[in-house]
mmCIF file of C-alpha atoms and ligand atoms in Angstrom:
data_model
loop_
_atom_site.group_PDB
_atom_site.id
_atom_site.type_symbol
_atom_site.label_atom_id
_atom_site.label_comp_id
_atom_site.label_asym_id
_atom_site.label_seq_id
_atom_site.Cartn_x
_atom_site.Cartn_y
_atom_site.Cartn_z
ATOM 1 C CA MET A 1 -27.729 36.157 -15.706
ATOM 2 C CA ASP A 2 -25.585 36.081 -19.221
ATOM 3 C CA TRP A 3 -24.289 33.052 -19.647
ATOM 4 C CA PHE A 4 -20.833 34.146 -18.699
ATOM 5 C CA SER A 5 -22.073 34.662 -15.254
ATOM 6 C CA GLY A 6 -23.729 31.252 -15.684
ATOM 7 C CA ILE A 7 -20.993 29.380 -16.763
ATOM 8 C CA LEU A 8 -18.691 31.073 -13.852
ATOM 9 C CA ILE A 9 -21.093 30.048 -11.004
ATOM 10 C CA PHE A 10 -20.595 26.538 -12.271
ATOM 11 C CA PHE A 11 -17.160 26.240 -12.122
ATOM 12 C CA VAL A 12 -17.162 27.857 -8.700
ATOM 13 C CA THR A 13 -19.391 25.246 -7.360
ATOM 14 C CA CYS A 14 -17.450 22.588 -8.689
ATOM 15 C CA LEU A 15 -14.483 24.036 -7.318
ATOM 16 C CA VAL A 16 -16.199 24.480 -3.956
ATOM 17 C CA VAL A 17 -17.425 20.958 -4.245
ATOM 18 C CA GLN A 18 -13.837 19.477 -4.715
ATOM 19 C CA PHE A 19 -12.598 21.138 -1.829
ATOM 20 C CA VAL A 20 -15.524 19.825 0.680
ATOM 21 C CA ARG A 21 -15.176 16.437 -0.697
ATOM 22 C CA LEU A 22 -11.459 16.981 -0.174
ATOM 23 C CA PHE A 23 -10.938 17.712 3.628
ATOM 24 C CA LEU A 24 -14.158 15.346 4.281
ATOM 25 C CA SER A 25 -12.233 12.596 2.686
ATOM 26 C CA ASP A 26 -9.815 9.684 2.888
ATOM 27 C CA SER A 27 -8.554 9.719 0.085
ATOM 28 C CA ASP A 28 -7.415 11.315 -2.918
ATOM 29 C CA LEU A 29 -10.159 12.989 -5.463
ATOM 30 C CA GLN A 30 -9.451 10.550 -8.407
ATOM 31 C CA LEU A 31 -10.248 7.522 -6.272
ATOM 32 C CA GLN A 32 -13.103 9.507 -5.159
ATOM 33 C CA TRP A 33 -14.974 9.542 -8.158
ATOM 34 C CA ALA A 34 -13.739 6.110 -9.184
ATOM 35 C CA GLU A 35 -15.321 5.155 -6.158
ATOM 36 C CA ILE A 36 -18.439 7.284 -6.745
ATOM 37 C CA PHE A 37 -18.683 6.662 -10.647
ATOM 38 C CA GLY A 38 -16.111 3.913 -11.240
ATOM 39 C CA ASN A 39 -15.467 0.194 -12.501
ATOM 40 C CA SER A 40 -17.194 -1.620 -9.265
ATOM 41 C CA THR A 41 -15.415 -4.056 -7.239
ATOM 42 C CA GLY A 42 -17.581 -7.120 -8.954
ATOM 43 C CA THR A 43 -15.919 -6.040 -11.848
ATOM 44 C CA LEU A 44 -12.873 -8.983 -10.227
ATOM 45 C CA LYS A 45 -14.629 -11.341 -10.020
ATOM 46 C CA GLY A 46 -12.816 -15.002 -10.661
ATOM 47 C CA LYS A 47 -9.374 -12.953 -11.324
ATOM 48 C CA VAL A 48 -6.807 -14.941 -9.476
ATOM 49 C CA VAL A 49 -5.180 -12.192 -7.161
ATOM 50 C CA TRP A 50 -1.869 -12.906 -5.055
ATOM 51 C CA ILE A 51 -1.256 -11.202 -2.324
ATOM 52 C CA THR A 52 1.845 -11.096 -0.118
ATOM 53 C CA GLY A 53 1.638 -10.058 3.693
ATOM 54 C CA ALA A 54 -1.469 -11.388 4.025
ATOM 55 C CA SER A 55 -1.188 -12.577 7.264
ATOM 56 C CA SER A 56 -1.992 -9.814 9.445
ATOM 57 C CA GLY A 57 -3.056 -6.024 8.991
ATOM 58 C CA ILE A 58 -3.760 -3.993 5.824
ATOM 59 C CA GLY A 59 -2.853 -7.793 3.245
ATOM 60 C CA GLU A 60 -5.330 -9.773 6.235
ATOM 61 C CA SER A 61 -8.185 -7.062 4.701
ATOM 62 C CA LEU A 62 -7.251 -6.926 1.333
ATOM 63 C CA ALA A 63 -8.058 -10.849 1.108
ATOM 64 C CA TYR A 64 -11.527 -10.780 2.776
ATOM 65 C CA ARG A 65 -12.497 -7.864 1.096
ATOM 66 C CA LEU A 66 -11.483 -9.632 -2.632
ATOM 67 C CA ALA A 67 -12.826 -12.657 -1.738
ATOM 68 C CA ALA A 68 -16.628 -11.131 -1.025
ATOM 69 C CA ASP A 69 -15.750 -9.755 -4.405
ATOM 70 C CA GLY A 70 -15.523 -13.740 -5.758
ATOM 71 C CA CYS A 71 -11.482 -13.379 -6.694
ATOM 72 C CA ARG A 72 -9.434 -16.605 -6.320
ATOM 73 C CA LEU A 73 -6.698 -16.174 -3.791
ATOM 74 C CA VAL A 74 -3.322 -17.568 -3.071
ATOM 75 C CA LEU A 75 -2.236 -16.201 0.196
ATOM 76 C CA SER A 76 1.718 -15.650 1.021
ATOM 77 C CA ALA A 77 3.836 -14.809 3.928
ATOM 78 C CA ARG A 78 5.462 -16.560 6.315
ATOM 79 C CA ARG A 79 2.453 -17.548 9.175
ATOM 80 C CA GLU A 80 1.581 -20.430 7.252
ATOM 81 C CA GLY A 81 -0.976 -21.097 10.491
ATOM 82 C CA ARG A 82 -1.823 -17.533 10.529
ATOM 83 C CA LEU A 83 -2.520 -17.949 5.744
ATOM 84 C CA GLN A 84 -4.607 -21.156 7.099
ATOM 85 C CA GLN A 85 -6.927 -19.295 9.602
ATOM 86 C CA ILE A 86 -7.580 -16.464 7.215
ATOM 87 C CA LYS A 87 -8.978 -19.054 4.165
ATOM 88 C CA GLN A 88 -10.830 -20.813 6.909
ATOM 89 C CA THR A 89 -12.803 -17.620 7.760
ATOM 90 C CA ILE A 90 -13.283 -16.974 4.144
ATOM 91 C CA ILE A 91 -14.575 -20.373 3.248
ATOM 92 C CA ASP A 92 -16.773 -20.114 6.399
ATOM 93 C CA GLY A 93 -18.001 -17.043 5.552
ATOM 94 C CA GLY A 94 -19.192 -18.322 2.032
ATOM 95 C CA TYR A 95 -17.017 -16.613 0.149
ATOM 96 C CA SER A 96 -15.025 -19.109 -1.757
ATOM 97 C CA THR A 97 -14.161 -22.783 -1.610
ATOM 98 C CA GLN A 98 -10.932 -24.996 -1.014
ATOM 99 C CA GLU A 99 -9.521 -24.998 -4.522
ATOM 100 C CA ASP A 100 -9.856 -21.393 -4.857
ATOM 101 C CA ILE A 101 -7.906 -20.372 -2.387
ATOM 102 C CA LEU A 102 -3.833 -21.406 -2.064
ATOM 103 C CA ILE A 103 -1.809 -21.081 0.253
ATOM 104 C CA VAL A 104 1.868 -20.306 -0.467
ATOM 105 C CA PRO A 105 4.213 -19.637 2.584
ATOM 106 C CA ILE A 106 6.972 -17.891 1.667
ATOM 107 C CA ASP A 107 9.926 -15.632 3.526
ATOM 108 C CA LEU A 108 10.667 -13.283 0.348
ATOM 109 C CA LEU A 109 13.649 -12.299 1.398
ATOM 110 C CA GLN A 110 14.375 -15.798 0.008
ATOM 111 C CA PHE A 111 14.799 -14.354 -3.404
ATOM 112 C CA SER A 112 16.276 -17.034 -5.017
ATOM 113 C CA SER A 113 12.950 -19.325 -4.475
ATOM 114 C CA HIS A 114 10.249 -16.527 -5.953
ATOM 115 C CA PRO A 115 11.206 -18.258 -9.867
ATOM 116 C CA SER A 116 9.558 -21.638 -8.396
ATOM 117 C CA THR A 117 7.328 -20.147 -6.180
ATOM 118 C CA VAL A 118 5.699 -18.644 -9.388
ATOM 119 C CA GLN A 119 5.101 -21.797 -10.913
ATOM 120 C CA ARG A 120 3.104 -23.354 -7.731
ATOM 121 C CA VAL A 121 0.792 -20.892 -8.106
ATOM 122 C CA LEU A 122 1.007 -21.153 -11.919
ATOM 123 C CA GLN A 123 0.563 -25.080 -12.049
ATOM 124 C CA HIS A 124 -2.674 -24.751 -9.055
ATOM 125 C CA PHE A 125 -4.045 -21.806 -10.948
ATOM 126 C CA GLU A 126 -3.052 -21.988 -14.417
ATOM 127 C CA LYS A 127 -2.606 -17.863 -14.492
ATOM 128 C CA ILE A 128 -2.172 -14.867 -12.205
ATOM 129 C CA ASP A 129 -3.837 -11.751 -13.106
ATOM 130 C CA ILE A 130 -3.130 -9.724 -10.447
ATOM 131 C CA LEU A 131 0.585 -9.407 -7.792
ATOM 132 C CA VAL A 132 -0.446 -7.673 -5.436
ATOM 133 C CA ASN A 133 3.139 -6.778 -3.102
ATOM 134 C CA ASN A 134 2.057 -5.839 -0.021
ATOM 135 C CA ALA A 135 4.564 -7.805 2.769
ATOM 136 C CA GLY A 136 6.690 -5.361 4.373
ATOM 137 C CA ARG A 137 8.187 -3.645 7.576
ATOM 138 C CA SER A 138 8.581 -0.152 9.236
ATOM 139 C CA GLN A 139 11.090 1.089 10.821
ATOM 140 C CA ARG A 140 11.597 3.222 13.871
ATOM 141 C CA SER A 141 14.874 5.390 13.883
ATOM 142 C CA LEU A 142 16.683 8.458 13.823
ATOM 143 C CA ILE A 143 19.059 8.512 10.521
ATOM 144 C CA GLU A 144 22.227 9.161 12.962
ATOM 145 C CA LYS A 145 21.758 6.335 14.954
ATOM 146 C CA CYS A 146 20.991 3.739 12.847
ATOM 147 C CA PRO A 147 22.864 1.519 11.419
ATOM 148 C CA MET A 148 24.072 -0.412 7.908
ATOM 149 C CA GLU A 149 22.653 -3.792 9.039
ATOM 150 C CA VAL A 150 18.888 -2.431 9.259
ATOM 151 C CA ASP A 151 19.223 0.380 6.804
ATOM 152 C CA ARG A 152 19.698 -3.054 4.482
ATOM 153 C CA GLU A 153 17.556 -4.819 5.734
ATOM 154 C CA VAL A 154 14.672 -2.401 5.483
ATOM 155 C CA LEU A 155 15.677 -2.253 1.504
ATOM 156 C CA GLU A 156 15.838 -5.958 1.128
ATOM 157 C CA ILE A 157 12.041 -6.616 2.236
ATOM 158 C CA ASN A 158 10.386 -2.923 1.646
ATOM 159 C CA THR A 159 12.042 -2.494 -2.585
ATOM 160 C CA LEU A 160 14.297 -5.741 -3.551
ATOM 161 C CA SER A 161 11.553 -8.684 -2.298
ATOM 162 C CA PRO A 162 8.891 -7.113 -4.455
ATOM 163 C CA LEU A 163 11.105 -6.396 -7.251
ATOM 164 C CA SER A 164 11.621 -9.649 -7.076
ATOM 165 C CA LEU A 165 8.518 -11.197 -7.397
ATOM 166 C CA THR A 166 7.344 -8.921 -9.561
ATOM 167 C CA LYS A 167 10.551 -9.853 -12.526
ATOM 168 C CA ALA A 168 9.552 -13.693 -11.415
ATOM 169 C CA VAL A 169 5.921 -12.960 -12.348
ATOM 170 C CA LEU A 170 6.492 -10.831 -15.699
ATOM 171 C CA PRO A 171 7.156 -12.990 -17.748
ATOM 172 C CA HIS A 172 3.627 -14.775 -17.636
ATOM 173 C CA PHE A 173 2.066 -11.417 -17.979
ATOM 174 C CA ILE A 174 4.019 -10.524 -20.640
ATOM 175 C CA GLU A 175 3.091 -13.638 -22.401
ATOM 176 C CA ARG A 176 -0.585 -13.314 -21.657
ATOM 177 C CA LYS A 177 -0.555 -9.885 -22.852
ATOM 178 C CA ALA A 178 -2.078 -8.889 -19.438
ATOM 179 C CA GLY A 179 -1.783 -8.698 -15.661
ATOM 180 C CA HIS A 180 -1.517 -6.152 -12.558
ATOM 181 C CA VAL A 181 0.991 -5.339 -10.582
ATOM 182 C CA VAL A 182 0.288 -3.393 -7.158
ATOM 183 C CA TYR A 183 2.450 -2.588 -4.416
ATOM 184 C CA THR A 184 1.535 -0.920 -1.193
ATOM 185 C CA SER A 185 3.899 1.283 -0.779
ATOM 186 C CA SER A 186 3.482 4.748 1.682
ATOM 187 C CA VAL A 187 2.598 8.462 2.187
ATOM 188 C CA ALA A 188 6.452 8.239 3.530
ATOM 189 C CA GLY A 189 6.924 6.397 -0.935
ATOM 190 C CA LYS A 190 6.028 10.141 -1.216
ATOM 191 C CA ILE A 191 7.335 12.731 1.805
ATOM 192 C CA GLY A 192 10.499 11.927 3.958
ATOM 193 C CA SER A 193 9.925 11.987 7.692
ATOM 194 C CA PRO A 194 11.805 11.837 10.878
ATOM 195 C CA GLY A 195 12.101 8.355 12.713
ATOM 196 C CA LEU A 196 11.436 6.631 9.034
ATOM 197 C CA GLY A 197 14.798 7.535 7.428
ATOM 198 C CA SER A 198 15.375 3.908 5.816
ATOM 199 C CA TYR A 199 11.543 3.082 5.782
ATOM 200 C CA ALA A 200 11.363 6.115 3.279
ATOM 201 C CA CYS A 201 14.081 5.788 1.598
ATOM 202 C CA SER A 202 12.484 2.404 0.750
ATOM 203 C CA LYS A 203 9.266 3.198 -0.343
ATOM 204 C CA HIS A 204 10.800 6.433 -2.911
ATOM 205 C CA ALA A 205 12.630 3.415 -4.394
ATOM 206 C CA MET A 206 9.708 1.836 -5.105
ATOM 207 C CA GLN A 207 7.980 5.061 -6.257
ATOM 208 C CA GLY A 208 10.598 5.754 -9.387
ATOM 209 C CA TRP A 209 10.405 1.854 -9.846
ATOM 210 C CA LEU A 210 7.222 1.429 -10.511
ATOM 211 C CA ASP A 211 6.405 4.528 -12.455
ATOM 212 C CA SER A 212 9.473 3.077 -14.820
ATOM 213 C CA LEU A 213 7.817 0.062 -14.623
ATOM 214 C CA ARG A 214 4.420 1.385 -16.048
ATOM 215 C CA ILE A 215 5.712 3.244 -19.231
ATOM 216 C CA GLU A 216 8.113 0.443 -20.243
ATOM 217 C CA MET A 217 4.651 -2.583 -19.867
ATOM 218 C CA TYR A 218 2.216 -0.270 -21.487
ATOM 219 C CA THR A 219 2.166 -1.869 -24.583
ATOM 220 C CA HIS A 220 2.176 -5.163 -23.022
ATOM 221 C CA ASN A 221 -1.074 -4.489 -21.700
ATOM 222 C CA ILE A 222 0.479 -4.456 -18.139
ATOM 223 C CA HIS A 223 -1.059 -1.894 -15.527
ATOM 224 C CA VAL A 224 0.621 -0.418 -12.194
ATOM 225 C CA THR A 225 -0.793 0.778 -9.629
ATOM 226 C CA SER A 226 0.890 2.217 -6.145
ATOM 227 C CA VAL A 227 -1.304 2.627 -3.314
ATOM 228 C CA CYS A 228 0.001 5.486 -0.735
ATOM 229 C CA PRO A 229 -1.488 4.881 3.044
ATOM 230 C CA GLY A 230 -1.237 7.236 5.518
ATOM 231 C CA PRO A 231 -1.826 5.224 9.370
ATOM 232 C CA VAL A 232 -3.398 2.423 9.373
ATOM 233 C CA PHE A 233 -4.367 -0.134 12.003
ATOM 234 C CA SER A 234 -2.100 -3.416 11.859
ATOM 235 C CA GLU A 235 0.965 -5.104 13.390
ATOM 236 C CA ALA A 236 3.560 -3.137 11.447
ATOM 237 C CA LEU A 237 4.449 -1.270 15.555
ATOM 238 C CA VAL A 238 5.076 -4.570 16.521
ATOM 239 C CA HIS A 239 7.394 -5.353 13.928
ATOM 240 C CA ALA A 240 8.617 -2.017 12.734
ATOM 241 C CA PHE A 241 12.794 -2.547 12.780
ATOM 242 C CA THR A 242 14.117 -0.177 15.185
ATOM 243 C CA ASP A 243 18.116 1.374 16.003
ATOM 244 C CA SER A 244 19.169 -2.577 16.631
ATOM 245 C CA ALA A 245 19.167 -5.121 14.143
ATOM 246 C CA ASP A 246 17.691 -8.511 16.470
ATOM 247 C CA GLN A 247 15.038 -6.254 18.201
ATOM 248 C CA SER A 248 11.660 -5.541 17.364
ATOM 249 C CA LEU A 249 9.779 -2.125 18.254
ATOM 250 C CA GLY A 250 6.702 -4.773 19.940
ATOM 251 C CA VAL A 251 4.864 -1.559 20.030
ATOM 252 C CA ILE A 252 0.636 -2.339 19.534
ATOM 253 C CA MET A 253 -0.974 0.196 17.915
ATOM 254 C CA ASP A 254 -3.814 2.284 20.512
ATOM 255 C CA PRO A 255 -7.407 1.906 19.308
ATOM 256 C CA SER A 256 -7.776 5.367 20.349
ATOM 257 C CA GLU A 257 -4.974 6.659 17.650
ATOM 258 C CA ARG A 258 -6.061 8.926 14.763
ATOM 259 C CA ARG A 259 -5.654 6.219 12.069
ATOM 260 C CA MET A 260 -7.747 4.403 9.480
ATOM 261 C CA THR A 261 -8.895 0.804 9.879
ATOM 262 C CA SER A 262 -7.557 -1.930 7.908
ATOM 263 C CA GLU A 263 -10.459 -2.955 6.363
ATOM 264 C CA ARG A 264 -11.294 0.764 5.096
ATOM 265 C CA CYS A 265 -7.571 0.825 3.610
ATOM 266 C CA ALA A 266 -8.294 -2.592 2.074
ATOM 267 C CA SER A 267 -11.685 -1.571 0.668
ATOM 268 C CA LEU A 268 -10.166 1.544 -1.308
ATOM 269 C CA ILE A 269 -6.997 -0.744 -2.594
ATOM 270 C CA ALA A 270 -10.038 -2.852 -4.296
ATOM 271 C CA VAL A 271 -10.906 -0.089 -5.900
ATOM 272 C CA ALA A 272 -7.788 1.073 -7.216
ATOM 273 C CA ILE A 273 -7.377 -2.064 -8.606
ATOM 274 C CA ALA A 274 -10.320 -2.445 -10.326
ATOM 275 C CA ASN A 275 -10.003 1.580 -11.463
ATOM 276 C CA ARG A 276 -6.316 0.489 -13.019
ATOM 277 C CA LEU A 277 -5.931 3.913 -11.076
ATOM 278 C CA ASP A 278 -1.483 4.353 -11.635
ATOM 279 C CA GLU A 279 -1.489 6.209 -7.952
ATOM 280 C CA VAL A 280 -3.680 6.229 -5.598
ATOM 281 C CA TRP A 281 -3.624 7.978 -1.745
ATOM 282 C CA VAL A 282 -5.461 6.670 1.352
ATOM 283 C CA SER A 283 -5.443 8.321 4.833
ATOM 284 C CA PRO A 284 -7.028 10.627 7.061
ATOM 285 C CA HIS A 285 -5.959 14.077 7.188
ATOM 286 C CA PRO A 286 -3.987 16.042 7.988
ATOM 287 C CA GLU A 287 -1.569 13.985 6.006
ATOM 288 C CA LEU A 288 -4.195 13.305 3.315
ATOM 289 C CA LEU A 289 -3.975 17.432 2.884
ATOM 290 C CA TYR A 290 0.301 17.492 3.585
ATOM 291 C CA LEU A 291 0.311 15.310 0.597
ATOM 292 C CA TYR A 292 -1.854 18.012 -1.913
ATOM 293 C CA LEU A 293 0.058 20.712 0.013
ATOM 294 C CA PHE A 294 3.917 18.828 -0.601
ATOM 295 C CA GLN A 295 2.597 17.738 -4.661
ATOM 296 C CA TYR A 296 1.944 21.166 -5.568
ATOM 297 C CA PHE A 297 3.435 23.440 -3.291
ATOM 298 C CA PRO A 298 7.029 21.037 -2.106
ATOM 299 C CA SER A 299 9.099 23.622 -1.146
ATOM 300 C CA ILE A 300 5.846 25.400 1.272
ATOM 301 C CA ALA A 301 5.769 22.125 2.508
ATOM 302 C CA LYS A 302 9.215 21.190 3.371
ATOM 303 C CA ARG A 303 9.135 24.522 5.352
ATOM 304 C CA ILE A 304 6.383 23.494 7.253
ATOM 305 C CA ALA A 305 8.049 19.952 7.976
ATOM 306 C CA ASN A 306 11.017 21.130 9.077
ATOM 307 C CA ILE A 307 9.462 23.521 11.825
ATOM 308 C CA PHE A 308 6.205 21.287 12.730
ATOM 309 C CA GLY A 309 9.106 18.245 12.313
ATOM 310 C CA GLN A 310 11.153 19.110 14.939
ATOM 311 C CA ASP A 311 8.855 17.778 17.793
ATOM 312 C CA ARG A 312 9.201 14.488 16.349
ATOM 313 C CA VAL A 313 13.118 14.517 16.294
ATOM 314 C CA SER A 314 12.818 15.693 20.025
ATOM 315 C CA LYS A 315 10.304 12.408 20.849
ATOM 316 C CA VAL A 316 12.520 9.887 18.438
ATOM 317 C CA ARG A 317 15.878 11.226 20.646
ATOM 318 C CA ARG A 318 14.367 10.432 23.914
ATOM 319 C CA GLY A 319 13.257 6.627 22.561
ATOM 320 C CA ILE A 320 11.558 6.045 20.207
ATOM 321 C CA LYS A 321 8.466 4.351 22.355
ATOM 322 C CA SER A 322 7.861 7.739 23.447
ATOM 323 C CA LEU A 323 5.932 8.265 20.252
ATOM 324 C CA HIS A 324 3.553 5.470 20.938
ATOM 325 C CA LYS A 325 0.746 4.230 23.638
ATOM 326 C CA THR A 326 2.181 1.007 24.719
ATOM 327 C CA SER A 327 -0.577 -1.187 25.846
HETATM 328 N N1 NAP B 401 -0.030 0.142 8.750
HETATM 329 C C1 NAP B 401 0.385 1.689 8.310
HETATM 330 O O1 NAP B 401 0.047 2.203 8.616
HETATM 331 C C2 NAP B 401 0.907 1.628 6.709
HETATM 332 C C3 NAP B 401 0.919 2.255 6.441
HETATM 333 C C4 NAP B 401 1.583 2.273 4.934
HETATM 334 C C5 NAP B 401 2.085 1.550 4.161
HETATM 335 N N2 NAP B 401 1.973 0.371 5.311
HETATM 336 C C6 NAP B 401 2.531 -0.996 4.015
HETATM 337 O O2 NAP B 401 1.713 -1.301 4.116
HETATM 338 C C7 NAP B 401 2.044 -2.498 3.975
HETATM 339 C C8 NAP B 401 1.162 -3.765 4.781
HETATM 340 O O3 NAP B 401 1.906 -3.889 6.100
HETATM 341 P P1 NAP B 401 0.888 -3.978 7.505
HETATM 342 O O4 NAP B 401 0.779 -2.256 8.317
HETATM 343 O O5 NAP B 401 -0.774 -4.631 7.167
HETATM 344 O O6 NAP B 401 1.220 -4.146 8.717
HETATM 345 P P2 NAP B 401 1.675 -6.281 9.944
HETATM 346 O O7 NAP B 401 0.515 -6.121 9.866
HETATM 347 O O8 NAP B 401 3.039 -5.903 9.896
HETATM 348 O O9 NAP B 401 2.044 -6.749 8.038
HETATM 349 C C9 NAP B 401 2.880 -7.339 7.448
HETATM 350 C C10 NAP B 401 2.690 -8.235 6.420
HETATM 351 O O10 NAP B 401 4.600 -8.584 5.544
HETATM 352 C C11 NAP B 401 4.297 -9.865 6.145
HETATM 353 N N3 NAP B 401 5.796 -10.222 6.111
HETATM 354 C C12 NAP B 401 6.913 -8.950 6.623
HETATM 355 N N4 NAP B 401 7.832 -9.582 6.533
HETATM 356 C C13 NAP B 401 8.124 -10.811 5.164
HETATM 357 C C14 NAP B 401 8.794 -12.118 4.884
HETATM 358 N N5 NAP B 401 10.158 -11.793 5.268
HETATM 359 N N6 NAP B 401 8.589 -12.201 3.993
HETATM 360 C C15 NAP B 401 7.104 -12.855 3.596
HETATM 361 N N7 NAP B 401 6.322 -11.702 4.425
HETATM 362 C C16 NAP B 401 6.737 -10.896 4.938
HETATM 363 C C17 NAP B 401 3.927 -10.188 7.580
HETATM 364 O O11 NAP B 401 3.712 -11.305 7.079
HETATM 365 P P3 NAP B 401 5.075 -12.134 8.328
HETATM 366 O O12 NAP B 401 4.916 -12.516 8.976
HETATM 367 O O13 NAP B 401 3.517 -13.844 8.209
HETATM 368 O O14 NAP B 401 5.737 -12.845 6.886
HETATM 369 C C18 NAP B 401 2.802 -9.502 7.135
HETATM 370 O O15 NAP B 401 1.957 -10.381 6.617
HETATM 371 C C19 NAP B 401 3.412 -2.939 4.411
HETATM 372 O O16 NAP B 401 4.242 -2.606 3.040
HETATM 373 C C20 NAP B 401 3.375 -1.512 5.335
HETATM 374 O O17 NAP B 401 4.602 -1.340 4.398
HETATM 375 C C21 NAP B 401 1.338 0.255 6.179
#
């Protein structure tokens, strides 16, 4: 075999391995390689990590995961009782002490409280290393049916509140010349989806903002990570917005649904943080494959979406709950 054939076989083998990995995996290739060869999450030991939306779902699992990695935690959400239970579980598991977990109940829609809340955290820990903007609410309603009131509320919690909290923390990061902003975006932050119009709008907006922030903060040694999960088990459909401002969806996810566990999602987020990755995709198939198709062949992906999306549109028209099994 001559040297040219050798190199060719090597490259073809690498390509085949990448394809196989892609099909078997639940995250993008960069995150997969970081999980195997990158910094271990143990490198986060001692970091002060502020997680919003820590009272359930992905945020709760991330709290357990980062506590196991030796992080000191600030846990925020509105349900203080749930946060206290999570803190106790972590302490009972021997992962942390009373002083290393600070509970900070907050309604993130009260934007004016953000600067004083940051000061409260700094008084306790004297620093913040990583801010994980995870709190958010999903949505299920057709654009034609969704009142402006709901559109506004979706954007306030998913876009304006993380934007405001990040801006309140930035002066501290800039002064220290160190910091890391993480945001739980969504596959819907990359691709539009029927029945999720305002939600997709809120997550797409943050993607643009985070990309701008990353460039502006580059010389300040401040990192920005956007996490795009696909379907994950959580309380998201219980609290999701509908086409009525005073009604949440109230659907409990069926364990037989094709979704990633919040524990696996949190584990991959921890890897993304430890390796300071810019943007990561964390999802089962077919959403993960569709993200690749959308990224590299957007025209084809949009045509496919128009055809296959119609079934979902009619399900949403028939009543949003027909999309989901109720328990
Ligand atoms: N589950 C999925 O399939 C999926 C997929 C992609 C992206 N995501 C994103 O992942 C993030 C976490 O969602 P999840 O799936 O884990 O849902 P979840 O279990 O419903 O968690 C949402 C969290 O946000 C908090 N929150 C909501 N409104 C708040 C407010 N006004 N002030 C303070 N905290 C508030 C909730 O706490 P309180 O109610 O106690 O305030 C809760 O801790 C969200 O940003 C969501 O968009 C989820």
